CSV table of C-alpha atoms in Angstrom, one decimal:
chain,number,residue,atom,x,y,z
Q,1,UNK,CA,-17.8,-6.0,60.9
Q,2,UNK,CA,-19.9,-3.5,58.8
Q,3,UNK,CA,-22.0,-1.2,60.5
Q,4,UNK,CA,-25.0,1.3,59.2
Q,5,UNK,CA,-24.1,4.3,58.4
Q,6,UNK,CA,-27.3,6.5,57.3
Q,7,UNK,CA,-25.5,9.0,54.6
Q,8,UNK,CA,-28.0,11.8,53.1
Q,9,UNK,CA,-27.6,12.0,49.4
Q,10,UNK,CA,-28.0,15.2,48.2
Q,11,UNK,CA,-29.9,15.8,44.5
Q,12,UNK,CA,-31.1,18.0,41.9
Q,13,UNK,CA,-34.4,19.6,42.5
Q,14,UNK,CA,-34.0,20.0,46.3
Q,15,UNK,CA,-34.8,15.9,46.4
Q,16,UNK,CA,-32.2,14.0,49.2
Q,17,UNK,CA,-32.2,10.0,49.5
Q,18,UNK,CA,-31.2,8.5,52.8
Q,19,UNK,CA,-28.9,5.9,52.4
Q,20,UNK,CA,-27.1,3.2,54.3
Q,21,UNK,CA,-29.7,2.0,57.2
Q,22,UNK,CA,-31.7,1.0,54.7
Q,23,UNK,CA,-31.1,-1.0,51.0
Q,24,UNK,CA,-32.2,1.3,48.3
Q,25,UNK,CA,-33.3,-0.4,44.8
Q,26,UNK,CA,-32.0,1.8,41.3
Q,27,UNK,CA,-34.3,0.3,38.7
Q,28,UNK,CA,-33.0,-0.3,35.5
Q,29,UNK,CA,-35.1,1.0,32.3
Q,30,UNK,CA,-33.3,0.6,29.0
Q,31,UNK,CA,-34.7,2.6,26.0
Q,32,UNK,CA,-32.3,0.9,23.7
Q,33,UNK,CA,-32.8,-2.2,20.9
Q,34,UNK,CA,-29.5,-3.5,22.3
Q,35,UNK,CA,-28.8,-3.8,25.7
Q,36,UNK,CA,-27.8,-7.5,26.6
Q,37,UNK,CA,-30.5,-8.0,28.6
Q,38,UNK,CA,-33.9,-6.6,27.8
Q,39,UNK,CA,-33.0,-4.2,24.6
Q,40,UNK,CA,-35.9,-3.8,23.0
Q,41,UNK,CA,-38.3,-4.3,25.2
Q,42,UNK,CA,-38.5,-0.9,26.3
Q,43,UNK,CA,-38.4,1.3,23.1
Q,44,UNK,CA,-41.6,3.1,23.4
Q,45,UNK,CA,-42.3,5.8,25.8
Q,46,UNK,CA,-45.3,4.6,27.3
Q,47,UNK,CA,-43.5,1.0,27.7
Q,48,UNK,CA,-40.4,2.9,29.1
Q,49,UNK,CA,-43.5,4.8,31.5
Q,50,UNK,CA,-45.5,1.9,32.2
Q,51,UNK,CA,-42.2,-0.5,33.4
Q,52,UNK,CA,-41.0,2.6,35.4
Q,53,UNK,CA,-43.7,2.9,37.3
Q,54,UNK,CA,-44.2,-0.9,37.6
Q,55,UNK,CA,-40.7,-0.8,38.9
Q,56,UNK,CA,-41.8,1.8,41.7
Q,57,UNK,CA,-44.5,-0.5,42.6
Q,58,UNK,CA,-42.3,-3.3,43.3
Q,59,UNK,CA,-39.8,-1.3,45.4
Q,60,UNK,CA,-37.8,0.9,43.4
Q,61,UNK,CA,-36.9,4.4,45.0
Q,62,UNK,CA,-34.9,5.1,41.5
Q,63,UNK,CA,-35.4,4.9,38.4
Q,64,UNK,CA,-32.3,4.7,35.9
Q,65,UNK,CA,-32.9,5.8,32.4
Q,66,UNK,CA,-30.4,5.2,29.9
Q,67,UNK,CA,-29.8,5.1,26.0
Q,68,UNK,CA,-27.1,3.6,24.8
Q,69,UNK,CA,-26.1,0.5,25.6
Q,70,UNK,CA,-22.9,0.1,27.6
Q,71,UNK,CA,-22.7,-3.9,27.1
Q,72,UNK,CA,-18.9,-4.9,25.6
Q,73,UNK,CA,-18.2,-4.1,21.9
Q,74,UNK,CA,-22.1,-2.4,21.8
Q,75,UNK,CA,-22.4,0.2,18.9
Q,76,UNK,CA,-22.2,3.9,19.7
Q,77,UNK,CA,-25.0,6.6,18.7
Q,78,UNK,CA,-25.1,10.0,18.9
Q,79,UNK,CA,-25.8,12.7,21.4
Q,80,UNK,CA,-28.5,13.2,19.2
Q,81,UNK,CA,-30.1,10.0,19.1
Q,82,UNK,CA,-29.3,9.1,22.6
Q,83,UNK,CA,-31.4,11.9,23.8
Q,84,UNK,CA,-34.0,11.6,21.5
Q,85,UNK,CA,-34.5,8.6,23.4
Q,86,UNK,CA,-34.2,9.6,27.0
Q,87,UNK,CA,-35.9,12.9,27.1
Q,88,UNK,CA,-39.0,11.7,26.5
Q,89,UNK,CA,-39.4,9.1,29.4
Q,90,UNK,CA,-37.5,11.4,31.5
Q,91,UNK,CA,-40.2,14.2,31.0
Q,92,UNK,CA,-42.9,11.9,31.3
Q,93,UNK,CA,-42.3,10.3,34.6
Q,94,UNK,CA,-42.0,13.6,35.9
Q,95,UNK,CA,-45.7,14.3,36.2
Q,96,UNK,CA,-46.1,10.7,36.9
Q,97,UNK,CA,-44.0,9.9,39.8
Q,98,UNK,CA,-42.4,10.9,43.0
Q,99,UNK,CA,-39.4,8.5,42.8
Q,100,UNK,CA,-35.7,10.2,41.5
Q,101,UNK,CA,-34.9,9.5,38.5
Q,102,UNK,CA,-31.3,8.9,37.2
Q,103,UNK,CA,-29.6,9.7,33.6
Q,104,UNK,CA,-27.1,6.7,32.7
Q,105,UNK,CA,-25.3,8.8,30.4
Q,106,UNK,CA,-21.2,10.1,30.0
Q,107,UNK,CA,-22.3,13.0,28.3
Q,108,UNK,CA,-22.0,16.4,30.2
Q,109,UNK,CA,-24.5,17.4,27.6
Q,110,UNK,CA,-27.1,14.6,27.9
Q,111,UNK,CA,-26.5,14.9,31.2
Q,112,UNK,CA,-27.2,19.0,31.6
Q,113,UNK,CA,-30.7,18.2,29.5
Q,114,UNK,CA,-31.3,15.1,31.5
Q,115,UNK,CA,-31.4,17.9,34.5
Q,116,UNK,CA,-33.7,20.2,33.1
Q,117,UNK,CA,-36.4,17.5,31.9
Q,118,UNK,CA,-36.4,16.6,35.9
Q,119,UNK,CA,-33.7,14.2,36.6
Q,120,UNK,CA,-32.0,13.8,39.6
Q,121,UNK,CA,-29.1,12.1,39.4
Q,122,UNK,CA,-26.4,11.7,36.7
Q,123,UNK,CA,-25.3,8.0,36.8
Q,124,UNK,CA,-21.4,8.3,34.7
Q,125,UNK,CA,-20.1,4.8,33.6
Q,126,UNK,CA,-16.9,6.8,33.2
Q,127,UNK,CA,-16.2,8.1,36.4
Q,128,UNK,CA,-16.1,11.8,35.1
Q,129,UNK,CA,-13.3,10.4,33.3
Q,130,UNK,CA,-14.6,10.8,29.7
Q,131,UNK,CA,-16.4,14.2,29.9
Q,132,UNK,CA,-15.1,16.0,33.4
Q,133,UNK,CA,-17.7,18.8,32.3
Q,134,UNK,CA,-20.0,16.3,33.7
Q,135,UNK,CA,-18.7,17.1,37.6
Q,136,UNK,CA,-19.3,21.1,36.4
Q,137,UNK,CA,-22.5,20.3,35.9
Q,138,UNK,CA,-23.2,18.3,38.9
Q,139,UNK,CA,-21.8,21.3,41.0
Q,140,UNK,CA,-23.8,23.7,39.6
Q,141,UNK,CA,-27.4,22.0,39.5
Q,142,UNK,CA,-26.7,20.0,42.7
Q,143,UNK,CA,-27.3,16.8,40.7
Q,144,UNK,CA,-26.6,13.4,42.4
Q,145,UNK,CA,-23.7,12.0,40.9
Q,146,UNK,CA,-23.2,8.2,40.5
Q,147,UNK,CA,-19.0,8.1,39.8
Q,148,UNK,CA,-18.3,4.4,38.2
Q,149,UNK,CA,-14.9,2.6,38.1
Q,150,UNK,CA,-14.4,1.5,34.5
Q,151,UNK,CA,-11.7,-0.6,33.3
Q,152,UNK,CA,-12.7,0.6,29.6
Q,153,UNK,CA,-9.8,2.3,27.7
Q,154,UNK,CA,-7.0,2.6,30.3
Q,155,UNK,CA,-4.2,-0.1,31.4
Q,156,UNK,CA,-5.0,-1.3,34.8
Q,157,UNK,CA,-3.5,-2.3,38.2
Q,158,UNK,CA,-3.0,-6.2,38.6
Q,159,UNK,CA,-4.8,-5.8,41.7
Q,160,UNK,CA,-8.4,-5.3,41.5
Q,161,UNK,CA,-9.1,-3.0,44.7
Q,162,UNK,CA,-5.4,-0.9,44.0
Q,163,UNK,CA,-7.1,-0.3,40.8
Q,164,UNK,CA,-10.1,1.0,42.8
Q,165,UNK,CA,-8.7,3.1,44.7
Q,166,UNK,CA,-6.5,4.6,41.9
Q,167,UNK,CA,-9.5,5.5,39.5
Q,168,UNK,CA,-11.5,6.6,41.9
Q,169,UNK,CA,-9.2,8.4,44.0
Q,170,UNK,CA,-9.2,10.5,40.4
Q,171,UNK,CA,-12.6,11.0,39.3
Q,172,UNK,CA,-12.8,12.0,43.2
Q,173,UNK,CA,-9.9,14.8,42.3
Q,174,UNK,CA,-12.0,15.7,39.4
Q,175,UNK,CA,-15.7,15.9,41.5
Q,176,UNK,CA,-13.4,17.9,43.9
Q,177,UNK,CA,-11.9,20.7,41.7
Q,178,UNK,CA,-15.2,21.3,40.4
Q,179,UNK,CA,-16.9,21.9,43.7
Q,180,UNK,CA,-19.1,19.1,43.9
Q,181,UNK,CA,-19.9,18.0,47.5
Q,182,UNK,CA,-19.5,14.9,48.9
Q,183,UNK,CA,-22.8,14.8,49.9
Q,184,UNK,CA,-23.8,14.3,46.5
Q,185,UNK,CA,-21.6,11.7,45.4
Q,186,UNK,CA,-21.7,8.0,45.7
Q,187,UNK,CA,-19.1,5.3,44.0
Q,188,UNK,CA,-20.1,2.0,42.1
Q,189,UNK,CA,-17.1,-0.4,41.5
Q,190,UNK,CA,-18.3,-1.0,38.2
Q,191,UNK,CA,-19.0,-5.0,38.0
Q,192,UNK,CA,-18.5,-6.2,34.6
Q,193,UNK,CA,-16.8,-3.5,33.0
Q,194,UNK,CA,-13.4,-4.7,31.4
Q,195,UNK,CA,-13.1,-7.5,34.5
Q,196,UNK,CA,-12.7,-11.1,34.1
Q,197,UNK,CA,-15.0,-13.6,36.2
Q,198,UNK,CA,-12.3,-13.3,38.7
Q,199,UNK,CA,-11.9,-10.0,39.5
Q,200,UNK,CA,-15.7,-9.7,40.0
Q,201,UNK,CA,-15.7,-12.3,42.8
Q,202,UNK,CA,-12.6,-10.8,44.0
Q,203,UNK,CA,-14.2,-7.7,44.2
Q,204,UNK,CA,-17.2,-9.5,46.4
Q,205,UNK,CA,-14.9,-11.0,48.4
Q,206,UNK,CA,-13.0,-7.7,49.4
Q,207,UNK,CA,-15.7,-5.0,49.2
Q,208,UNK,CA,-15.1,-3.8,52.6
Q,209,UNK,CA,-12.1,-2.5,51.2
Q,210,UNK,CA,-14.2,0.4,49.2
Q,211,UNK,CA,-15.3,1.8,52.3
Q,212,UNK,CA,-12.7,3.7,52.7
Q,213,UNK,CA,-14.1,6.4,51.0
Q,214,UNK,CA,-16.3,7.0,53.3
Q,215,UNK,CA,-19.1,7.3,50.8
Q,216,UNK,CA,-22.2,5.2,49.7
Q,217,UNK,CA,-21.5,2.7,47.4
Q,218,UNK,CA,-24.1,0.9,44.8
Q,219,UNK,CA,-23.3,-2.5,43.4
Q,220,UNK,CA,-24.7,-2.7,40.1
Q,221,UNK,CA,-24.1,-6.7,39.3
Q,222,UNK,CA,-27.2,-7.2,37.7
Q,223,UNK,CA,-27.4,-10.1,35.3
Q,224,UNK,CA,-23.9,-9.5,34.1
Q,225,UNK,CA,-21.7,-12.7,32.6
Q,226,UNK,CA,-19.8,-13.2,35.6
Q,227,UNK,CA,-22.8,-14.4,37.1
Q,228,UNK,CA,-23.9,-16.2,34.0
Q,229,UNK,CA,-20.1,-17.9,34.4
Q,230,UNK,CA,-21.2,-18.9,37.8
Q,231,UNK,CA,-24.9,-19.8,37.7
Q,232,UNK,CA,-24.4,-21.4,33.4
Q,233,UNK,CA,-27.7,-19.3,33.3
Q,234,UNK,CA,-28.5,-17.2,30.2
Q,235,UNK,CA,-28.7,-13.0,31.2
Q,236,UNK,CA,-32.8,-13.5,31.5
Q,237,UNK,CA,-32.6,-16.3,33.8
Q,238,UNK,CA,-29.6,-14.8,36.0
Q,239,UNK,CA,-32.0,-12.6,38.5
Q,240,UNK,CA,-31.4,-15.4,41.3
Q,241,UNK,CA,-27.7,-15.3,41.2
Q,242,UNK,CA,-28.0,-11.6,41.3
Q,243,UNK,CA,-30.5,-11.6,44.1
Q,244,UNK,CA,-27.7,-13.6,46.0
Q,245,UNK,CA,-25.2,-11.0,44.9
Q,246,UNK,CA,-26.8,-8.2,46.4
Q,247,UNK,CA,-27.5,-9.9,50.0
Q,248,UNK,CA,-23.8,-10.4,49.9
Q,249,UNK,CA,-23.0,-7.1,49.3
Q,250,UNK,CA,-25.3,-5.5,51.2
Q,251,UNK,CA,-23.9,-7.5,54.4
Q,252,UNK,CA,-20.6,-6.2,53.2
Q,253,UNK,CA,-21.3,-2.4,53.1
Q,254,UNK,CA,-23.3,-1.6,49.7
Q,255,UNK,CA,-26.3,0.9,50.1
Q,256,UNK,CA,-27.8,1.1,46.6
Q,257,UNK,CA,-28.9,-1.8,43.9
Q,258,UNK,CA,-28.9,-1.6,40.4
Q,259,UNK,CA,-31.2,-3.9,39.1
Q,260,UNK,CA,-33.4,-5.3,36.1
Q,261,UNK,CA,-35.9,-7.6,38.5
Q,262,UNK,CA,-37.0,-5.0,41.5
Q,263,UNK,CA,-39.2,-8.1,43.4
Q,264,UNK,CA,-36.3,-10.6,43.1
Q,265,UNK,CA,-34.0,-8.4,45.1
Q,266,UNK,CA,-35.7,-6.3,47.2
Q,267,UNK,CA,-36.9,-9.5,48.9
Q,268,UNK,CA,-33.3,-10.7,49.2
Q,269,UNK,CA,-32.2,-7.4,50.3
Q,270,UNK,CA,-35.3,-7.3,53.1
Q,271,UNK,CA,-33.6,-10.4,54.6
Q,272,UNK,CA,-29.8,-8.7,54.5
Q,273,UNK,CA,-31.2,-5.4,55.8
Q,274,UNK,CA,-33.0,-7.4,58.6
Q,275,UNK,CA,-29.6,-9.4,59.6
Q,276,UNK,CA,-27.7,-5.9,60.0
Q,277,UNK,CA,-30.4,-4.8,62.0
Q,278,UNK,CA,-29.9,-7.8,64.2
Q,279,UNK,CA,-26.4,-7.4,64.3
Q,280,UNK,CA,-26.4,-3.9,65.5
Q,281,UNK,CA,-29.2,-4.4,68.0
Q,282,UNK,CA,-26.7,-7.2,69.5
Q,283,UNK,CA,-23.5,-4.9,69.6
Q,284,UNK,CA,-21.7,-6.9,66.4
Q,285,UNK,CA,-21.9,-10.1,68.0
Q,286,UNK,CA,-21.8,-12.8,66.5
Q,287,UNK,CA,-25.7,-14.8,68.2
């Protein structure tokens, strides 16, 4: 039976998040022309701004910027361009908003710029894997760091939650050596990235298993195929199957939700939060 656990997440900037008791919504702001879902829709600063801050109306207690999109066989860009892209937004809804804002980047050097614009968070879809300079960084500034399991460019374990544990035992190792605390970490299992339909829903099904870290965990399922597989919906029209998604996770032990549609799931998620208030109030018994 999972219980709430309230975890304090320490950030850059002096901020903190209290997590666990309560669901907390990432909002997802792409300023790419490629992302599978919404590329394009938010190239322009002031659209980037205005959907932000939209996104804060509806719920969101984080806002996730990113510029490159991470979607299977996407195009790289540069450091360059990538930040050219970012920076702006990120420096912007800093004198616009009290909300934290996250950097979805795997560059230490996005990253350390992210930090001085007035970012909170570094959000690594590489699990300090790619660029460990990235866990430096975090130690230094006191950045939140988001640690993702990827199954990108490496052989994995047959079995989806050994493979969990195995990658991010390691990125752990890396956070560790570099003196991050725990305080400031939190793991995401990485839906979607390099796993078959299966091993998503497998990794629904056996979540519980991740708390063994004893550290907050965001689910960022988010209009990915596996849903899409499920639901036959196109990425667009997948926010209800995600909604679903993150009531199931939540039950099961997830604090933090990365999503497009804010509304959608932060009704969804008032209804799980309400259950597991329920449940502790009657001791973990089953009514």
């Amino acid at each position: 039976m999972t219980e709430l656990r309230s975890h304090s997440w320490h950030l850059a900037h002096g901020r903190s998040l209290n997590v666990g008791e309560r669901s907390a919504i990432m909002a997802i702001v792409n300023v790419t022309p490629d992302s599978f879902s919404d590329g394009g829709h938010y190239e322009a600063v002031d659209t980037a701004v205005a959907h932000a801050l939209t996104c804060v109306e509806e719920g969101a207690s984080i806002i996730d910027i990113g510029g490159e999109s991470t979607k299977p066989n996407a195009e790289a860009v540069s450091a360059t361009e990538e930040q050219g892209r970012v920076l702006p937004v990120i420096e912007a809804l800093r004198g616009k908003t009290d909300a934290l804002i996250s950097i979805d980047t795997y560059r230490a050097d996005t990253a350390r710029l992210a930090i001085s614009a007035g970012a909170h968070i570094v959000n690594d879809v590489f699990g300090l894997q790619r660029e460990p300079e990235i866990a430096a960084l975090a130690a230094k500034t006191g950045a939140g760091l988001c640690i993702m399991h990827t199954g990108r460019e490496r052989t994995k374990l047959p079995d989806v939650v050994d493979d969990q544990v195995l990658f991010l035992s390691r990125s752990l190792d890396i956070a560790a050596a570099a003196g991050v605390d725990r305080q400031n970490i939190v793991l995401d299992p990485g839906f979607g990235f390099a796993k078959d339909v299966e091993e998503n829903l497998a990794l629904i099904a056996r979540f519980t298993a991740l708390l063994r870290f004893e550290l907050p965990l965001l689910a960022g399922t988010s209009r990915k195929r596996f849903i899409g597989a499920v639901t036959g919906r196109e990425p667009p029209d997948r926010d209800v199957g995600t909604a679903a998604t993150s009531a199931i996770l939540r039950l099961q032990g997830a604090a933090i939700f990365r999503v497009h549609n804010v509304a959608i799931n932060r009704d969804a998620l008032a209804i799980a939060d309400a259950i597991l208030q329920t449940r502790a109030k009657l001791g973990g018994r089953t009514p």
